[in-house]
Short mmCIF file of C-alpha atoms in Angstrom, two decimals:
data_model
loop_
_atom_site.label_atom_id
_atom_site.label_comp_id
_atom_site.label_asym_id
_atom_site.label_seq_id
_atom_site.Cartn_x
_atom_site.Cartn_y
_atom_site.Cartn_z
CA UNK A 862 0.00 0.00 0.00
CA UNK A 863 2.92 2.34 0.41
CA UNK A 864 3.80 2.46 -3.24
CA UNK A 865 0.49 3.80 -4.49
CA UNK A 866 0.01 6.25 -1.66
CA UNK A 867 3.52 7.60 -2.05
CA UNK A 868 2.90 8.28 -5.80
CA UNK A 869 -0.38 10.07 -5.04
CA UNK A 870 1.21 12.26 -2.45
CA UNK A 871 4.01 13.26 -4.82
CA UNK A 872 1.55 14.36 -7.52
CA UNK A 873 -0.47 16.42 -5.03
CA UNK A 874 2.63 18.20 -3.86
CA UNK A 875 3.54 19.15 -7.38
CA UNK A 876 0.17 20.75 -7.89
CA UNK A 877 0.20 22.74 -4.70
CA UNK A 878 3.70 24.19 -5.11
CA UNK A 879 3.76 27.98 -6.10
CA UNK A 880 4.34 28.74 -9.81
CA UNK A 881 7.41 30.76 -9.13
CA UNK A 882 9.58 28.77 -11.33
CA UNK A 883 7.21 29.12 -14.24
CA UNK A 884 6.50 32.89 -13.82
CA UNK A 885 10.16 33.99 -13.99
CA UNK A 886 11.66 33.55 -17.41
CA UNK A 887 15.04 32.25 -17.78
CA UNK A 888 17.95 34.27 -19.02
CA UNK A 889 18.04 32.71 -22.47
CA UNK A 890 14.36 33.42 -23.02
CA UNK A 891 14.74 37.07 -21.97
CA UNK A 892 17.61 37.58 -24.39
CA UNK A 893 15.57 36.01 -27.13
CA UNK A 894 12.67 38.45 -26.48
CA UNK A 895 14.94 41.46 -26.63
CA UNK A 896 16.36 40.21 -29.91
CA UNK A 897 12.87 39.85 -31.27
CA UNK A 898 11.78 43.37 -30.17
CA UNK A 899 14.85 45.00 -31.62
CA UNK A 900 14.12 43.99 -35.25
CA UNK A 901 10.50 45.20 -34.93
CA UNK A 902 11.68 48.82 -34.21
CA UNK A 903 14.02 48.79 -37.22
CA UNK A 904 11.25 47.53 -39.46
CA UNK A 905 8.93 50.37 -38.40
CA UNK A 906 11.59 53.01 -39.12
CA UNK A 907 12.28 51.55 -42.56
CA UNK A 908 8.54 51.50 -43.40
CA UNK A 909 8.25 55.18 -42.43
CA UNK A 910 11.14 56.10 -44.76
CA UNK A 911 9.60 54.16 -47.62
CA UNK A 912 6.29 55.93 -47.00
CA UNK A 913 7.88 59.40 -47.21
CA UNK A 914 9.79 58.43 -50.41
CA UNK A 915 6.57 57.14 -51.97
CA UNK A 916 4.76 60.44 -51.27
CA UNK A 917 7.65 62.45 -52.74
CA UNK A 918 7.42 60.38 -55.95
CA UNK A 919 3.68 61.01 -56.10
CA UNK A 920 4.29 64.76 -55.96
CA UNK A 921 6.61 64.51 -58.99
CA UNK A 922 4.17 62.46 -61.07
CA UNK A 923 1.58 64.26 -63.34
CA UNK A 924 -1.89 64.60 -61.90
CA UNK A 925 -4.07 61.63 -62.57
CA UNK A 926 -7.58 61.84 -64.00
CA UNK A 927 -10.27 62.35 -61.48
CA UNK A 928 -11.66 58.84 -61.39
CA UNK A 929 -13.90 58.12 -58.50
CA UNK A 930 -15.36 54.82 -57.69
CA UNK A 931 -18.98 54.73 -56.83
CA UNK A 932 -18.25 52.96 -53.57
CA UNK A 933 -15.75 55.64 -52.33
CA UNK A 934 -17.09 58.44 -50.15
CA UNK A 935 -17.40 61.78 -51.98
CA UNK A 936 -14.49 64.19 -51.46
CA UNK A 937 -16.57 67.28 -52.16
CA UNK A 938 -20.24 68.05 -52.56
CA UNK A 939 -21.67 68.54 -56.11
CA UNK A 940 -23.90 71.56 -56.58
CA UNK A 941 -26.77 70.95 -58.99
CA UNK A 942 -28.13 73.91 -61.05
CA UNK A 943 -31.25 75.50 -59.76
CA UNK A 944 -34.33 74.74 -61.84
CA UNK A 945 -36.02 77.90 -63.02
CA UNK A 946 -39.55 77.34 -64.27
CA UNK A 947 -40.44 79.23 -67.48
CA UNK A 948 -43.68 81.15 -67.70
CA UNK A 949 -46.46 79.45 -69.69
CA UNK A 950 -48.20 81.65 -72.25
CA UNK A 951 -51.65 80.73 -73.52
CA UNK A 952 -51.36 81.13 -77.32
CA UNK A 953 -55.12 81.14 -77.77
CA UNK A 954 -55.34 84.45 -75.91
CA UNK A 955 -52.74 86.15 -78.19
CA UNK A 956 -54.20 84.74 -81.47
CA UNK A 957 -55.52 87.46 -83.77
CA UNK A 958 -58.25 87.46 -86.36
CA UNK A 959 -58.01 85.29 -89.46
CA UNK A 960 -56.18 87.03 -92.32
CA UNK A 961 -57.13 87.31 -95.99
CA UNK A 962 -56.39 84.45 -98.32
CA UNK A 963 -53.08 84.82 -100.12
CA UNK A 964 -52.48 84.62 -103.84
CA UNK A 965 -52.08 81.24 -105.43
CA UNK A 966 -48.49 80.18 -105.86
CA UNK A 967 -46.81 79.02 -109.04
CA UNK A 968 -47.36 75.50 -110.16
CA UNK A 969 -44.58 73.16 -109.19
CA UNK A 970 -42.69 70.88 -111.51
CA UNK A 971 -44.32 67.68 -112.59
CA UNK A 972 -42.97 64.56 -110.96
CA UNK A 973 -41.71 61.56 -112.79
CA UNK A 974 -44.37 59.42 -114.43
CA UNK A 975 -45.08 56.28 -112.52
CA UNK A 976 -45.09 52.84 -113.98
CA UNK A 977 -48.22 51.67 -115.76
CA UNK A 978 -50.54 49.68 -113.60
CA UNK A 979 -51.86 46.27 -114.40
CA UNK A 980 -54.87 45.92 -116.67
CA UNK A 981 -58.12 45.87 -114.77
CA UNK A 982 -60.86 43.33 -115.04
CA UNK A 983 -63.35 43.65 -117.88
CA UNK A 984 -66.52 45.30 -116.76
CA UNK A 985 -70.02 44.06 -117.44
CA UNK A 986 -71.52 44.63 -120.87
CA UNK A 987 -73.52 47.84 -121.09
CA UNK A 988 -77.01 48.30 -122.38
CA UNK A 989 -77.69 48.92 -126.05
CA UNK A 990 -77.85 52.59 -126.94
CA UNK A 991 -80.62 54.37 -128.75
CA UNK A 992 -80.61 54.95 -132.52
CA UNK A 993 -78.83 58.13 -133.54
CA UNK A 994 -80.12 60.93 -135.73
CA UNK A 995 -80.02 60.58 -139.48
CA UNK A 996 -76.81 61.91 -140.94
CA UNK A 997 -76.25 64.13 -143.95
CA UNK A 998 -76.21 62.53 -147.40
CA UNK A 999 -72.80 61.40 -148.63
CA UNK A 1000 -71.00 64.13 -150.54
CA UNK A 1001 -69.06 63.41 -153.70
CA UNK A 1002 -65.32 63.76 -153.33
CA UNK A 1003 -64.48 62.62 -156.84
CA UNK A 1004 -63.77 64.52 -160.04
CA UNK A 1005 -62.23 63.31 -163.31
CA UNK A 1006 -62.42 64.00 -167.03
CA UNK A 1007 -60.65 63.06 -170.27
CA UNK A 1008 -61.55 64.58 -173.65
CA UNK A 1009 -60.08 64.57 -177.21
CA UNK A 1010 -60.07 66.57 -180.48
CA UNK A 1011 -60.13 65.19 -184.06
CA UNK A 1012 -59.92 68.51 -185.93
CA UNK A 1013 -56.80 70.60 -186.66
CA UNK A 1014 -56.49 74.18 -185.44
CA UNK A 1015 -54.57 77.17 -186.90
CA UNK A 1016 -53.80 80.43 -185.13
CA UNK A 1017 -55.37 83.83 -186.02
CA UNK A 1018 -55.29 87.37 -184.62
CA UNK A 1019 -56.62 86.47 -181.16
CA UNK A 1020 -56.28 83.75 -178.56
CA UNK A 1021 -58.38 80.64 -179.19
CA UNK A 1022 -59.69 78.24 -176.56
CA UNK A 1023 -59.04 74.67 -177.58
CA UNK A 1024 -62.41 72.97 -177.92
CA UNK A 1025 -62.87 69.18 -177.83
CA UNK A 1026 -65.31 66.99 -179.71
CA UNK A 1027 -64.68 63.60 -178.10
CA UNK A 1028 -65.61 62.75 -174.52
CA UNK A 1029 -63.86 59.75 -172.92
CA UNK A 1030 -64.63 60.40 -169.23
CA UNK A 1031 -66.59 63.30 -167.74
CA UNK A 1032 -67.48 62.40 -164.16
CA UNK A 1033 -70.49 64.42 -162.94
CA UNK A 1034 -70.16 66.68 -166.04
CA UNK A 1035 -67.52 68.95 -164.46
CA UNK A 1036 -65.91 69.51 -167.89
CA UNK A 1037 -68.05 71.70 -170.16
CA UNK A 1038 -67.75 70.46 -173.77
CA UNK A 1039 -69.30 73.65 -175.14
CA UNK A 1040 -66.88 76.13 -173.50
CA UNK A 1041 -63.91 73.72 -173.42
CA UNK A 1042 -63.29 74.47 -169.70
CA UNK A 1043 -63.11 72.40 -166.53
CA UNK A 1044 -65.08 73.84 -163.59
CA UNK A 1045 -64.05 72.90 -160.05
CA UNK A 1046 -66.92 71.76 -157.82
CA UNK A 1047 -64.80 69.72 -155.39
CA UNK A 1048 -61.89 71.76 -153.98
CA UNK A 1049 -58.57 69.99 -153.64
CA UNK A 1050 -55.41 69.06 -155.52
CA UNK A 1051 -55.77 68.09 -159.21
CA UNK A 1052 -53.53 66.58 -161.86
CA UNK A 1053 -53.81 67.81 -165.49
CA UNK A 1054 -52.15 66.44 -168.67
CA UNK A 1055 -52.15 67.80 -172.27
CA UNK A 1056 -51.01 65.85 -175.38
CA UNK A 1057 -50.88 67.33 -178.91
CA UNK A 1058 -49.50 66.47 -182.35
CA UNK A 1059 -47.37 69.17 -184.02
CA UNK A 1060 -47.64 70.31 -187.63
CA UNK A 1061 -44.55 69.99 -189.82
CA UNK A 1062 -42.96 73.29 -190.87
CA UNK A 1063 -45.04 75.11 -188.22
CA UNK A 1064 -44.68 75.98 -184.52
CA UNK A 1065 -46.94 74.59 -181.82
CA UNK A 1066 -47.55 77.09 -179.03
CA UNK A 1067 -50.22 76.51 -176.37
CA UNK A 1068 -50.81 77.46 -172.70
CA UNK A 1069 -52.66 75.73 -169.88
CA UNK A 1070 -54.64 78.49 -168.14
CA UNK A 1071 -56.15 78.78 -164.63
CA UNK A 1072 -58.71 81.57 -164.14
CA UNK A 1073 -57.24 83.52 -167.08
CA UNK A 1074 -53.62 83.21 -165.89
CA UNK A 1075 -51.10 81.22 -167.89
CA UNK A 1076 -49.75 78.33 -165.77
CA UNK A 1077 -47.61 76.17 -168.09
CA UNK A 1078 -46.66 76.23 -171.78
CA UNK A 1079 -46.46 73.53 -174.44
CA UNK A 1080 -44.10 74.46 -177.24
CA UNK A 1081 -42.52 72.78 -180.29
CA UNK A 1082 -40.27 74.43 -182.87
CA UNK A 1083 -40.65 74.20 -186.63
CA UNK A 1084 -39.50 70.89 -188.05
CA UNK A 1085 -39.58 68.88 -191.25
CA UNK A 1086 -41.65 66.25 -189.51
CA UNK A 1087 -44.49 66.29 -187.00
CA UNK A 1088 -44.11 64.86 -183.46
CA UNK A 1089 -46.21 64.17 -180.35
CA UNK A 1090 -45.67 66.75 -177.59
CA UNK A 1091 -47.00 66.62 -173.97
CA UNK A 1092 -47.21 68.72 -170.81
CA UNK A 1093 -48.57 68.02 -167.26
CA UNK A 1094 -49.01 69.90 -163.99
CA UNK A 1095 -50.62 69.63 -160.54
CA UNK A 1096 -52.81 72.49 -159.32
CA UNK A 1097 -54.62 73.27 -156.09
CA UNK A 1098 -58.11 74.44 -156.95
CA UNK A 1099 -60.86 76.07 -154.98
CA UNK A 1100 -64.53 75.81 -155.76
CA UNK A 1101 -65.57 77.65 -158.99
CA UNK A 1102 -62.00 77.75 -160.33
CA UNK A 1103 -61.64 77.21 -164.12
CA UNK A 1104 -58.92 75.42 -166.13
CA UNK A 1105 -58.62 75.26 -169.94
CA UNK A 1106 -56.14 75.12 -172.90
CA UNK A 1107 -55.50 78.15 -175.13
CA UNK A 1108 -53.74 78.50 -178.54
CA UNK A 1109 -51.41 81.45 -178.87
CA UNK A 1110 -52.47 84.26 -181.22
CA UNK A 1111 -51.13 84.63 -184.78
CA UNK A 1112 -47.98 86.74 -184.38
CA UNK A 1113 -46.36 83.77 -186.13
CA UNK A 1114 -47.81 80.74 -187.82
CA UNK A 1115 -48.95 78.34 -185.14
CA UNK A 1116 -51.02 75.13 -185.53
CA UNK A 1117 -52.10 71.81 -183.98
CA UNK A 1118 -52.47 68.76 -186.22
CA UNK A 1119 -55.30 66.22 -186.15
CA UNK A 1120 -57.74 64.47 -188.50
CA UNK A 1121 -61.21 63.02 -188.41
CA UNK A 1122 -59.97 59.42 -188.30
CA UNK A 1123 -57.72 59.53 -185.26
CA UNK A 1124 -57.58 61.51 -182.00
CA UNK A 1125 -54.25 63.31 -181.81
CA UNK A 1126 -55.10 65.87 -179.11
CA UNK A 1127 -56.19 64.93 -175.55
CA UNK A 1128 -56.77 66.86 -172.33
CA UNK A 1129 -57.29 65.03 -169.01
CA UNK A 1130 -57.54 65.86 -165.29
CA UNK A 1131 -58.62 64.25 -161.98
CA UNK A 1132 -58.80 64.96 -158.25
CA UNK A 1133 -55.91 63.62 -156.15
CA UNK A 1134 -56.89 64.80 -152.68
CA UNK A 1135 -59.93 66.57 -151.36
CA UNK A 1136 -59.19 69.73 -149.36
CA UNK A 1137 -61.43 68.57 -146.49
CA UNK A 1138 -59.45 65.38 -145.90
CA UNK A 1139 -56.84 65.35 -143.09
#
């Protein structure tokens, strides 16, 4: 029993002894603490020098842009402009009376023509119209004649109208066989042609005449033999105009040959275009 009790008593004594030995540090520990505190003072001094050097470098650098983060506290207060309300004017009160209407302006330029639209649908068939009024009777727009002569003719002291004794065509009787003249009843443009047979050893000298004015001449010199000679012309005639053939007067011997067996002299004319046509 002594062994266990002796061990218990030794442990209790250790617990009850004052902690003097633990509270006083040993010499090596104290030296170690001083060595540790000494480097901490040197570190603080070095950090202060670095801080001053850093601020000097900042003073030498150019100013940075004023960038402010939204989370940083404001360095200065921002003054907003004062809102000044504008006065409201009722236009209806200041409106005057209605003025006079101005003059119409000049017409503007026409715009470009648009493209043609598509063809529409065919509409329904309309009702049959009423019968129109009776029109005027159809007017004649034709005129033509062709006549011949079977007798010779010699000149004398005055002009002689060439008369014809043979009628080939005389539409509506516009050529008068008694006077030997064509009378215009349908105004327009006409074509006329004259054919004669000359007399040997004599001149042939005739004129185509319109209203007493010589228009064209048919002439053949003296020759040992007789020949056929012709002349033609186009004339614009008005209503009641006259056209005929005239033999020149007898200042010199002048003649037209023909005989009773054959027709050597012809005079013809016809309407080409009516004046009322477009």
